PDB file of C-alpha atoms in Angstrom:
ATOM      1  CA  ARG A 534     181.976  89.046 107.344  1.00 50.00           C
ATOM      2  CA  SER A 535     184.889  90.159 105.208  1.00 54.00           C
ATOM      3  CA  LEU A 536     184.447  92.002 101.921  1.00 56.00           C
ATOM      4  CA  SER A 537     185.384  88.827 100.036  1.00 58.00           C
ATOM      5  CA  ASP A 538     182.777  86.798 101.955  1.00 58.00           C
ATOM      6  CA  LEU A 539     180.124  89.417 101.235  1.00 57.00           C
ATOM      7  CA  GLY A 540     181.143  89.436  97.598  1.00 54.00           C
ATOM      8  CA  ARG A 541     180.710  85.678  97.323  1.00 57.00           C
ATOM      9  CA  LEU A 542     177.338  85.903  99.056  1.00 57.00           C
ATOM     10  CA  TRP A 543     176.253  88.604  96.634  1.00 52.00           C
ATOM     11  CA  ARG A 544     177.346  86.595  93.573  1.00 53.00           C
ATOM     12  CA  ASN A 545     175.477  83.520  94.785  1.00 55.00           C
ATOM     13  CA  LYS A 546     172.349  85.470  95.626  1.00 49.00           C
ATOM     14  CA  ARG A 547     172.160  87.463  92.401  1.00 48.00           C
ATOM     15  CA  LYS A 548     171.696  84.216  90.439  1.00 47.00           C
ATOM     16  CA  ASN A 549     168.266  83.978  92.026  1.00 45.00           C
ATOM     17  CA  VAL A 550     167.329  87.664  91.902  1.00 44.00           C
ATOM     18  CA  PHE A 551     165.693  87.772  88.530  1.00 40.00           C
ATOM     19  CA  ARG A 552     163.225  84.972  89.210  1.00 41.00           C
ATOM     20  CA  TYR A 553     161.482  87.551  91.475  1.00 41.00           C
ATOM     21  CA  ALA A 554     161.617  90.414  88.955  1.00 41.00           C
ATOM     22  CA  GLU A 555     158.813  90.832  86.467  1.00 40.00           C
ATOM     23  CA  LEU A 556     160.447  93.041  83.835  1.00 44.00           C
ATOM     24  CA  GLY A 557     158.913  94.156  80.557  1.00 45.00           C
ATOM     25  CA  SER A 558     160.908  95.333  77.558  1.00 42.00           C
ATOM     26  CA  GLY A 559     159.096  98.519  76.640  1.00 46.00           C
ATOM     27  CA  ASN A 560     159.189 100.429  79.912  1.00 59.00           C
ATOM     28  CA  ARG A 561     161.238 103.628  79.764  1.00 58.00           C
ATOM     29  CA  MET A 562     162.387 103.299  83.361  1.00 56.00           C
ATOM     30  CA  GLU A 563     163.682  99.798  82.711  1.00 64.00           C
ATOM     31  CA  LYS A 564     165.656 101.021  79.708  1.00 57.00           C
ATOM     32  CA  GLU A 565     167.172 103.873  81.725  1.00 67.00           C
ATOM     33  CA  THR A 566     168.239 101.574  84.556  1.00 72.00           C
ATOM     34  CA  GLN A 567     169.619  98.739  82.450  1.00 77.00           C
ATOM     35  CA  GLY A 568     173.338  98.329  83.010  1.00 81.00           C
ATOM     36  CA  MET A 569     173.460 100.564  86.090  1.00 93.00           C
ATOM     37  CA  ASP A 570     175.891  99.322  88.708  1.00 95.00           C
ATOM     38  CA  MET A 571     174.737  98.880  92.284  1.00 96.00           C
ATOM     39  CA  ARG A 572     176.122 102.196  93.491  1.00 96.00           C
ATOM     40  CA  LYS A 573     174.229 104.086  90.775  1.00 96.00           C
ATOM     41  CA  ARG A 574     171.064 102.141  91.547  1.00 97.00           C
ATOM     42  CA  ARG A 575     171.460 102.990  95.235  1.00 97.00           C
ATOM     43  CA  ASP A 576     171.994 106.686  94.513  1.00 97.00           C
ATOM     44  CA  ALA A 577     168.929 106.718  92.251  1.00 97.00           C
ATOM     45  CA  GLN A 578     166.876 105.353  95.182  1.00 97.00           C
ATOM     46  CA  LEU A 579     166.197 102.133  93.267  1.00 97.00           C
ATOM     47  CA  ALA A 580     166.413  98.554  94.486  1.00 97.00           C
ATOM     48  CA  TYR A 581     170.080  97.625  94.865  1.00 98.00           C
ATOM     49  CA  ILE A 582     172.399  95.085  96.495  1.00 97.00           C
ATOM     50  CA  SER A 583     175.300  96.042  98.774  1.00 96.00           C
ATOM     51  CA  ASP A 584     178.046  94.493  96.678  1.00 96.00           C
ATOM     52  CA  GLU A 585     181.794  94.848  97.130  1.00 95.00           C
ATOM     53  CA  SER A 586     181.914  98.301  95.530  1.00 95.00           C
ATOM     54  CA  VAL A 587     179.305  99.549  98.010  1.00 96.00           C
ATOM     55  CA  PHE A 588     181.174  98.120 100.981  1.00 96.00           C
ATOM     56  CA  GLU A 589     184.388  99.733  99.761  1.00 96.00           C
ATOM     57  CA  GLU A 590     182.700 103.136 100.143  1.00 96.00           C
ATOM     58  CA  GLN A 591     181.597 102.231 103.649  1.00 97.00           C
ATOM     59  CA  VAL A 592     185.164 101.312 104.601  1.00 97.00           C
ATOM     60  CA  VAL A 593     186.209 104.960 104.095  1.00 97.00           C
ATOM     61  CA  CYS A 594     183.448 106.123 106.444  1.00 98.00           C
ATOM     62  CA  ARG A 595     184.183 103.500 109.088  1.00 98.00           C
ATOM     63  CA  ARG A 596     187.792 104.576 109.352  1.00 98.00           C
ATOM     64  CA  ILE A 597     186.699 108.157 110.043  1.00 98.00           C
ATOM     65  CA  LEU A 598     184.158 106.889 112.589  1.00 98.00           C
ATOM     66  CA  GLN A 599     186.853 104.816 114.268  1.00 98.00           C
ATOM     67  CA  LYS A 600     188.834 107.989 114.821  1.00 98.00           C
ATOM     68  CA  LEU A 601     185.828 110.036 115.943  1.00 98.00           C
ATOM     69  CA  ASN A 602     184.437 107.479 118.372  1.00 98.00           C
ATOM     70  CA  PHE A 603     187.730 106.878 120.156  1.00 98.00           C
ATOM     71  CA  MET A 604     188.935 110.469 120.459  1.00 98.00           C
ATOM     72  CA  ASP A 605     189.515 112.276 123.723  1.00 98.00           C
ATOM     73  CA  ARG A 606     185.975 113.425 124.552  1.00 97.00           C
ATOM     74  CA  ALA A 607     187.381 116.676 125.967  1.00 98.00           C
ATOM     75  CA  ASP A 608     189.030 117.559 122.628  1.00 98.00           C
ATOM     76  CA  PHE A 609     186.093 119.600 121.355  1.00 98.00           C
ATOM     77  CA  ASP A 610     188.035 121.301 118.577  1.00 98.00           C
ATOM     78  CA  GLY A 611     189.446 117.974 117.382  1.00 98.00           C
ATOM     79  CA  ILE A 612     186.012 116.349 117.362  1.00 98.00           C
ATOM     80  CA  ALA A 613     184.582 119.260 115.378  1.00 98.00           C
ATOM     81  CA  GLU A 614     187.332 118.890 112.769  1.00 98.00           C
ATOM     82  CA  VAL A 615     186.690 115.165 112.302  1.00 98.00           C
ATOM     83  CA  VAL A 616     182.938 115.821 112.031  1.00 98.00           C
ATOM     84  CA  LYS A 617     183.667 118.333 109.267  1.00 98.00           C
ATOM     85  CA  VAL A 618     185.618 115.678 107.363  1.00 98.00           C
ATOM     86  CA  LEU A 619     182.920 113.039 107.921  1.00 98.00           C
ATOM     87  CA  LEU A 620     179.833 114.936 106.795  1.00 98.00           C
ATOM     88  CA  GLY A 621     179.123 115.741 103.178  1.00 97.00           C
ATOM     89  CA  LYS A 622     178.243 119.338 104.054  1.00 97.00           C
ATOM     90  CA  SER A 623     178.243 121.202 107.369  1.00 97.00           C
ATOM     91  CA  ASP A 624     178.758 124.611 108.983  1.00 97.00           C
ATOM     92  CA  ASN A 625     179.809 124.682 112.628  1.00 97.00           C
ATOM     93  CA  ALA A 626     178.451 121.186 113.309  1.00 98.00           C
ATOM     94  CA  PHE A 627     179.227 119.266 116.467  1.00 98.00           C
ATOM     95  CA  ILE A 628     178.455 115.644 117.337  1.00 98.00           C
ATOM     96  CA  ASN A 629     178.964 114.048 120.737  1.00 98.00           C
ATOM     97  CA  PRO A 630     180.508 110.616 120.134  1.00 98.00           C
ATOM     98  CA  PRO A 631     179.675 107.837 119.726  1.00 98.00           C
ATOM     99  CA  PHE A 632     178.108 108.429 116.346  1.00 98.00           C
ATOM    100  CA  TYR A 633     177.263 105.928 113.613  1.00 98.00           C
ATOM    101  CA  CYS A 634     176.495 106.234 109.908  1.00 98.00           C
ATOM    102  CA  ASP A 635     177.052 104.314 106.670  1.00 98.00           C
ATOM    103  CA  TYR A 636     178.720 106.876 104.428  1.00 98.00           C
ATOM    104  CA  GLY A 637     178.812 110.301 106.081  1.00 98.00           C
ATOM    105  CA  LYS A 638     179.065 112.001 102.686  1.00 98.00           C
ATOM    106  CA  ASN A 639     175.285 111.655 102.252  1.00 98.00           C
ATOM    107  CA  ILE A 640     174.584 113.728 105.381  1.00 98.00           C
ATOM    108  CA  GLU A 641     174.225 117.452 104.727  1.00 98.00           C
ATOM    109  CA  THR A 642     173.611 119.858 107.608  1.00 98.00           C
ATOM    110  CA  GLY A 643     172.969 123.566 107.800  1.00 98.00           C
ATOM    111  CA  LYS A 644     174.424 125.959 110.349  1.00 98.00           C
ATOM    112  CA  ASN A 645     174.978 124.993 113.991  1.00 98.00           C
ATOM    113  CA  PHE A 646     173.913 121.346 113.844  1.00 98.00           C
ATOM    114  CA  PHE A 647     174.235 119.458 117.133  1.00 98.00           C
ATOM    115  CA  ALA A 648     173.732 115.742 117.758  1.00 98.00           C
ATOM    116  CA  ASN A 649     174.032 114.326 121.256  1.00 98.00           C
ATOM    117  CA  TYR A 650     175.394 110.920 122.262  1.00 98.00           C
ATOM    118  CA  ASN A 651     174.702 107.721 120.355  1.00 98.00           C
ATOM    119  CA  CYS A 652     173.120 109.195 117.246  1.00 98.00           C
ATOM    120  CA  THR A 653     172.704 106.845 114.274  1.00 98.00           C
ATOM    121  CA  ILE A 654     172.066 108.023 110.711  1.00 98.00           C
ATOM    122  CA  LEU A 655     171.821 105.302 108.062  1.00 98.00           C
ATOM    123  CA  ASP A 656     172.551 107.526 105.089  1.00 98.00           C
ATOM    124  CA  VAL A 657     172.053 105.121 102.198  1.00 98.00           C
ATOM    125  CA  ALA A 658     170.108 108.010 100.634  1.00 98.00           C
ATOM    126  CA  LYS A 659     170.612 111.708 101.286  1.00 98.00           C
ATOM    127  CA  VAL A 660     169.810 113.115 104.711  1.00 98.00           C
ATOM    128  CA  ARG A 661     169.380 116.883 104.535  1.00 98.00           C
ATOM    129  CA  ILE A 662     169.199 118.744 107.841  1.00 98.00           C
ATOM    130  CA  GLY A 663     168.516 122.481 108.089  1.00 98.00           C
ATOM    131  CA  ASP A 664     169.963 125.282 110.227  1.00 98.00           C
ATOM    132  CA  ASN A 665     169.987 125.236 114.038  1.00 98.00           C
ATOM    133  CA  CYS A 666     168.835 121.645 114.481  1.00 98.00           C
ATOM    134  CA  GLN A 667     169.349 119.744 117.711  1.00 98.00           C
ATOM    135  CA  PHE A 668     169.202 115.983 118.212  1.00 98.00           C
ATOM    136  CA  ALA A 669     168.876 114.570 121.734  1.00 98.00           C
ATOM    137  CA  PRO A 670     170.626 111.299 122.729  1.00 98.00           C
ATOM    138  CA  ASN A 671     169.832 108.092 120.826  1.00 98.00           C
ATOM    139  CA  VAL A 672     168.174 109.757 117.848  1.00 98.00           C
ATOM    140  CA  ALA A 673     168.089 107.516 114.767  1.00 98.00           C
ATOM    141  CA  ILE A 674     167.410 108.450 111.154  1.00 98.00           C
ATOM    142  CA  TYR A 675     166.953 105.531 108.794  1.00 98.00           C
ATOM    143  CA  THR A 676     166.914 106.030 105.032  1.00 98.00           C
ATOM    144  CA  ALA A 677     167.568 102.319 104.523  1.00 98.00           C
ATOM    145  CA  GLY A 678     164.879  99.679 104.187  1.00 98.00           C
ATOM    146  CA  HIS A 679     164.113  96.204 102.854  1.00 98.00           C
ATOM    147  CA  PRO A 680     161.228  94.601 100.944  1.00 98.00           C
ATOM    148  CA  VAL A 681     158.398  93.282 103.096  1.00 98.00           C
ATOM    149  CA  HIS A 682     158.033  89.885 101.400  1.00 98.00           C
ATOM    150  CA  PRO A 683     160.648  87.423 102.725  1.00 98.00           C
ATOM    151  CA  ASP A 684     161.421  85.847  99.354  1.00 98.00           C
ATOM    152  CA  THR A 685     162.218  89.238  97.862  1.00 98.00           C
ATOM    153  CA  ARG A 686     164.068  90.398 100.964  1.00 97.00           C
ATOM    154  CA  ASN A 687     166.269  87.291 101.015  1.00 97.00           C
ATOM    155  CA  THR A 688     167.706  88.167  97.596  1.00 97.00           C
ATOM    156  CA  LEU A 689     169.629  90.935  99.436  1.00 96.00           C
ATOM    157  CA  TYR A 690     167.942  93.729  97.496  1.00 98.00           C
ATOM    158  CA  GLU A 691     167.295  96.815  99.608  1.00 98.00           C
ATOM    159  CA  TYR A 692     166.608 100.518  99.131  1.00 98.00           C
ATOM    160  CA  GLY A 693     167.318 104.002 100.450  1.00 98.00           C
ATOM    161  CA  LYS A 694     164.806 106.876 100.520  1.00 98.00           C
ATOM    162  CA  GLU A 695     165.777 110.472 101.309  1.00 98.00           C
ATOM    163  CA  VAL A 696     164.962 112.110 104.637  1.00 98.00           C
ATOM    164  CA  THR A 697     164.796 115.867 105.140  1.00 98.00           C
ATOM    165  CA  VAL A 698     164.696 117.830 108.383  1.00 98.00           C
ATOM    166  CA  GLY A 699     163.899 121.544 108.185  1.00 98.00           C
ATOM    167  CA  ASP A 700     165.354 124.530 110.043  1.00 98.00           C
ATOM    168  CA  ASN A 701     165.074 124.920 113.826  1.00 98.00           C
ATOM    169  CA  VAL A 702     164.052 121.340 114.536  1.00 98.00           C
ATOM    170  CA  TRP A 703     164.519 119.594 117.895  1.00 98.00           C
ATOM    171  CA  LEU A 704     164.280 115.809 117.906  1.00 99.00           C
ATOM    172  CA  GLY A 705     163.734 114.415 121.400  1.00 98.00           C
ATOM    173  CA  GLY A 706     165.641 111.472 122.846  1.00 98.00           C
ATOM    174  CA  ASN A 707     165.138 108.050 121.226  1.00 98.00           C
ATOM    175  CA  THR A 708     163.293 109.509 118.254  1.00 98.00           C
ATOM    176  CA  VAL A 709     163.312 107.283 115.153  1.00 98.00           C
ATOM    177  CA  VAL A 710     162.786 108.836 111.714  1.00 98.00           C
ATOM    178  CA  CYS A 711     161.871 106.306 109.013  1.00 98.00           C
ATOM    179  CA  PRO A 712     162.755 106.283 105.290  1.00 98.00           C
ATOM    180  CA  GLY A 713     161.237 108.944 103.055  1.00 98.00           C
ATOM    181  CA  VAL A 714     160.037 111.225 105.880  1.00 98.00           C
ATOM    182  CA  HIS A 715     160.114 115.020 105.552  1.00 98.00           C
ATOM    183  CA  ILE A 716     160.016 117.099 108.752  1.00 98.00           C
ATOM    184  CA  GLY A 717     159.168 120.779 108.309  1.00 98.00           C
ATOM    185  CA  ASN A 718     160.651 123.928 109.832  1.00 98.00           C
ATOM    186  CA  ASN A 719     160.311 124.908 113.504  1.00 98.00           C
ATOM    187  CA  VAL A 720     159.234 121.474 114.687  1.00 98.00           C
ATOM    188  CA  VAL A 721     159.628 119.671 118.019  1.00 98.00           C
ATOM    189  CA  ILE A 722     159.397 115.874 118.058  1.00 98.00           C
ATOM    190  CA  GLY A 723     158.710 114.358 121.474  1.00 98.00           C
ATOM    191  CA  ALA A 724     161.009 111.775 123.050  1.00 98.00           C
ATOM    192  CA  GLY A 725     160.475 108.182 121.993  1.00 98.00           C
ATOM    193  CA  SER A 726     158.581 109.037 118.812  1.00 98.00           C
ATOM    194  CA  VAL A 727     158.608 106.921 115.656  1.00 98.00           C
ATOM    195  CA  VAL A 728     158.155 109.276 112.707  1.00 98.00           C
ATOM    196  CA  THR A 729     156.662 107.393 109.761  1.00 98.00           C
ATOM    197  CA  ARG A 730     154.955 110.287 107.941  1.00 98.00           C
ATOM    198  CA  ASP A 731     155.727 113.906 107.091  1.00 98.00           C
ATOM    199  CA  ILE A 732     155.388 116.521 109.845  1.00 98.00           C
ATOM    200  CA  PRO A 733     154.300 120.077 108.900  1.00 98.00           C
ATOM    201  CA  ASP A 734     155.960 123.354 109.941  1.00 98.00           C
ATOM    202  CA  TRP A 735     155.469 124.831 113.410  1.00 98.00           C
ATOM    203  CA  SER A 736     154.315 121.589 115.018  1.00 98.00           C
ATOM    204  CA  VAL A 737     154.794 119.738 118.268  1.00 98.00           C
ATOM    205  CA  ALA A 738     154.455 116.056 117.397  1.00 98.00           C
ATOM    206  CA  ALA A 739     154.961 112.843 119.341  1.00 98.00           C
ATOM    207  CA  GLY A 740     153.992 109.190 119.625  1.00 98.00           C
ATOM    208  CA  ASN A 741     154.285 105.874 117.825  1.00 98.00           C
ATOM    209  CA  PRO A 742     153.356 106.508 115.118  1.00 98.00           C
ATOM    210  CA  CYS A 743     154.231 110.182 115.506  1.00 98.00           C
ATOM    211  CA  ARG A 744     151.282 112.572 115.169  1.00 98.00           C
ATOM    212  CA  VAL A 745     150.906 116.342 115.443  1.00 98.00           C
ATOM    213  CA  ILE A 746     149.723 117.280 118.931  1.00 98.00           C
ATOM    214  CA  ARG A 747     149.472 121.030 118.493  1.00 98.00           C
ATOM    215  CA  LYS A 748     150.886 124.036 116.681  1.00 98.00           C
ATOM    216  CA  ILE A 749     153.683 126.177 118.083  1.00 98.00           C
ATOM    217  CA  THR A 750     152.373 129.725 118.639  1.00 98.00           C
ATOM    218  CA  GLU A 751     153.500 133.080 119.965  1.00 97.00           C
ATOM    219  CA  GLU A 752     152.325 131.978 123.417  1.00 97.00           C
ATOM    220  CA  ASP A 753     155.251 129.515 123.479  1.00 98.00           C
ATOM    221  CA  ARG A 754     157.888 132.207 123.012  1.00 97.00           C
ATOM    222  CA  ARG A 755     158.683 132.707 126.705  1.00 97.00           C
ATOM    223  CA  LYS A 756     157.901 129.186 127.897  1.00 97.00           C
ATOM    224  CA  LEU A 757     160.751 127.159 129.439  1.00 98.00           C
ATOM    225  CA  PHE A 758     159.224 123.863 130.582  1.00 97.00           C
ATOM    226  CA  ARG A 759     155.524 123.160 130.258  1.00 94.00           C
ATOM    227  CA  ASN A 760     153.844 126.288 131.673  1.00 94.00           C
ATOM    228  CA  GLU A 761     156.925 127.606 133.481  1.00 98.00           C
ATOM    229  CA  GLU A 762     158.081 130.952 132.126  1.00 98.00           C
ATOM    230  CA  ILE A 763     161.699 131.979 131.626  1.00 98.00           C
ATOM    231  CA  ASP A 764     162.936 134.233 134.440  1.00 98.00           C
ATOM    232  CA  GLU A 765     163.338 137.958 133.809  1.00 98.00           C
ATOM    233  CA  GLU A 766     167.148 138.033 133.786  1.00 98.00           C
ATOM    234  CA  ALA A 767     167.441 135.200 131.278  1.00 98.00           C
ATOM    235  CA  TRP A 768     164.604 136.627 129.159  1.00 98.00           C
ATOM    236  CA  GLU A 769     166.332 139.986 128.821  1.00 97.00           C
ATOM    237  CA  ASP A 770     169.492 138.198 127.694  1.00 98.00           C
ATOM    238  CA  ILE A 771     167.503 136.112 125.187  1.00 97.00           C
ATOM    239  CA  LEU A 772     165.908 139.230 123.694  1.00 97.00           C
ATOM    240  CA  SER A 773     169.298 140.905 123.280  1.00 96.00           C
ATOM    241  CA  ARG A 774     170.732 137.794 121.594  1.00 95.00           C
ATOM    242  CA  ILE A 775     167.769 137.607 119.225  1.00 94.00           C
ATOM    243  CA  GLN A 776     168.249 141.272 118.356  1.00 92.00           C
ATOM    244  CA  ASP A 777     171.961 140.754 117.711  1.00 92.00           C
ATOM    245  CA  GLU A 778     171.194 137.969 115.230  1.00 85.00           C
ATOM    246  CA  LYS A 779     168.937 140.211 113.135  1.00 78.00           C
TER     247      LYS A 779
END
């Protein structure tokens, strides 16, 4: 659909919106939100409709994504520069294209963020990602959602709820993070997980819905894969690198 088509759809739908809203006159929240445009409602994490002004913001992002997703995949420096322009905040971030998001500006990453192929972040609300986070292929973070009841949903109202990911987090392949979820520091999420609730620090979690399996402990420090230990040569190099970072 074109922006004009979406605008007409929005204008037709909004005529029916208020028959589903049960608004009182004395509520402070209602007074504060009266007269807010759809972009302000969206940014306040309230119910909103993607009207023409919202789609205009997405156009800016899609043009950057068009460039990113069709670049020479061997142009690592060029990709890193486009990623820097796309994201709202980053420090030495790298994303393997293709990558998809709604706005880009609502994604904030710490140091050394890496996302592998085919990552999708629906950043209707803020997505804050900490330092040294790694996303495996096909990771998806969704801040966007819709009302459960079909009558309400068909009015085109939707919402966005912030997602946060702490420092030193590894999300396994095909992980889905749902709206409003907060993942703590030093967490590993197993491949194929659907994260619907908060995950505490120092956890290995997996499943659908994702649940904590165990805590990460000092016994994991030298582990490579399952119970296999890192070889001596690599371990000595790891220790020296850790020391250099301190």
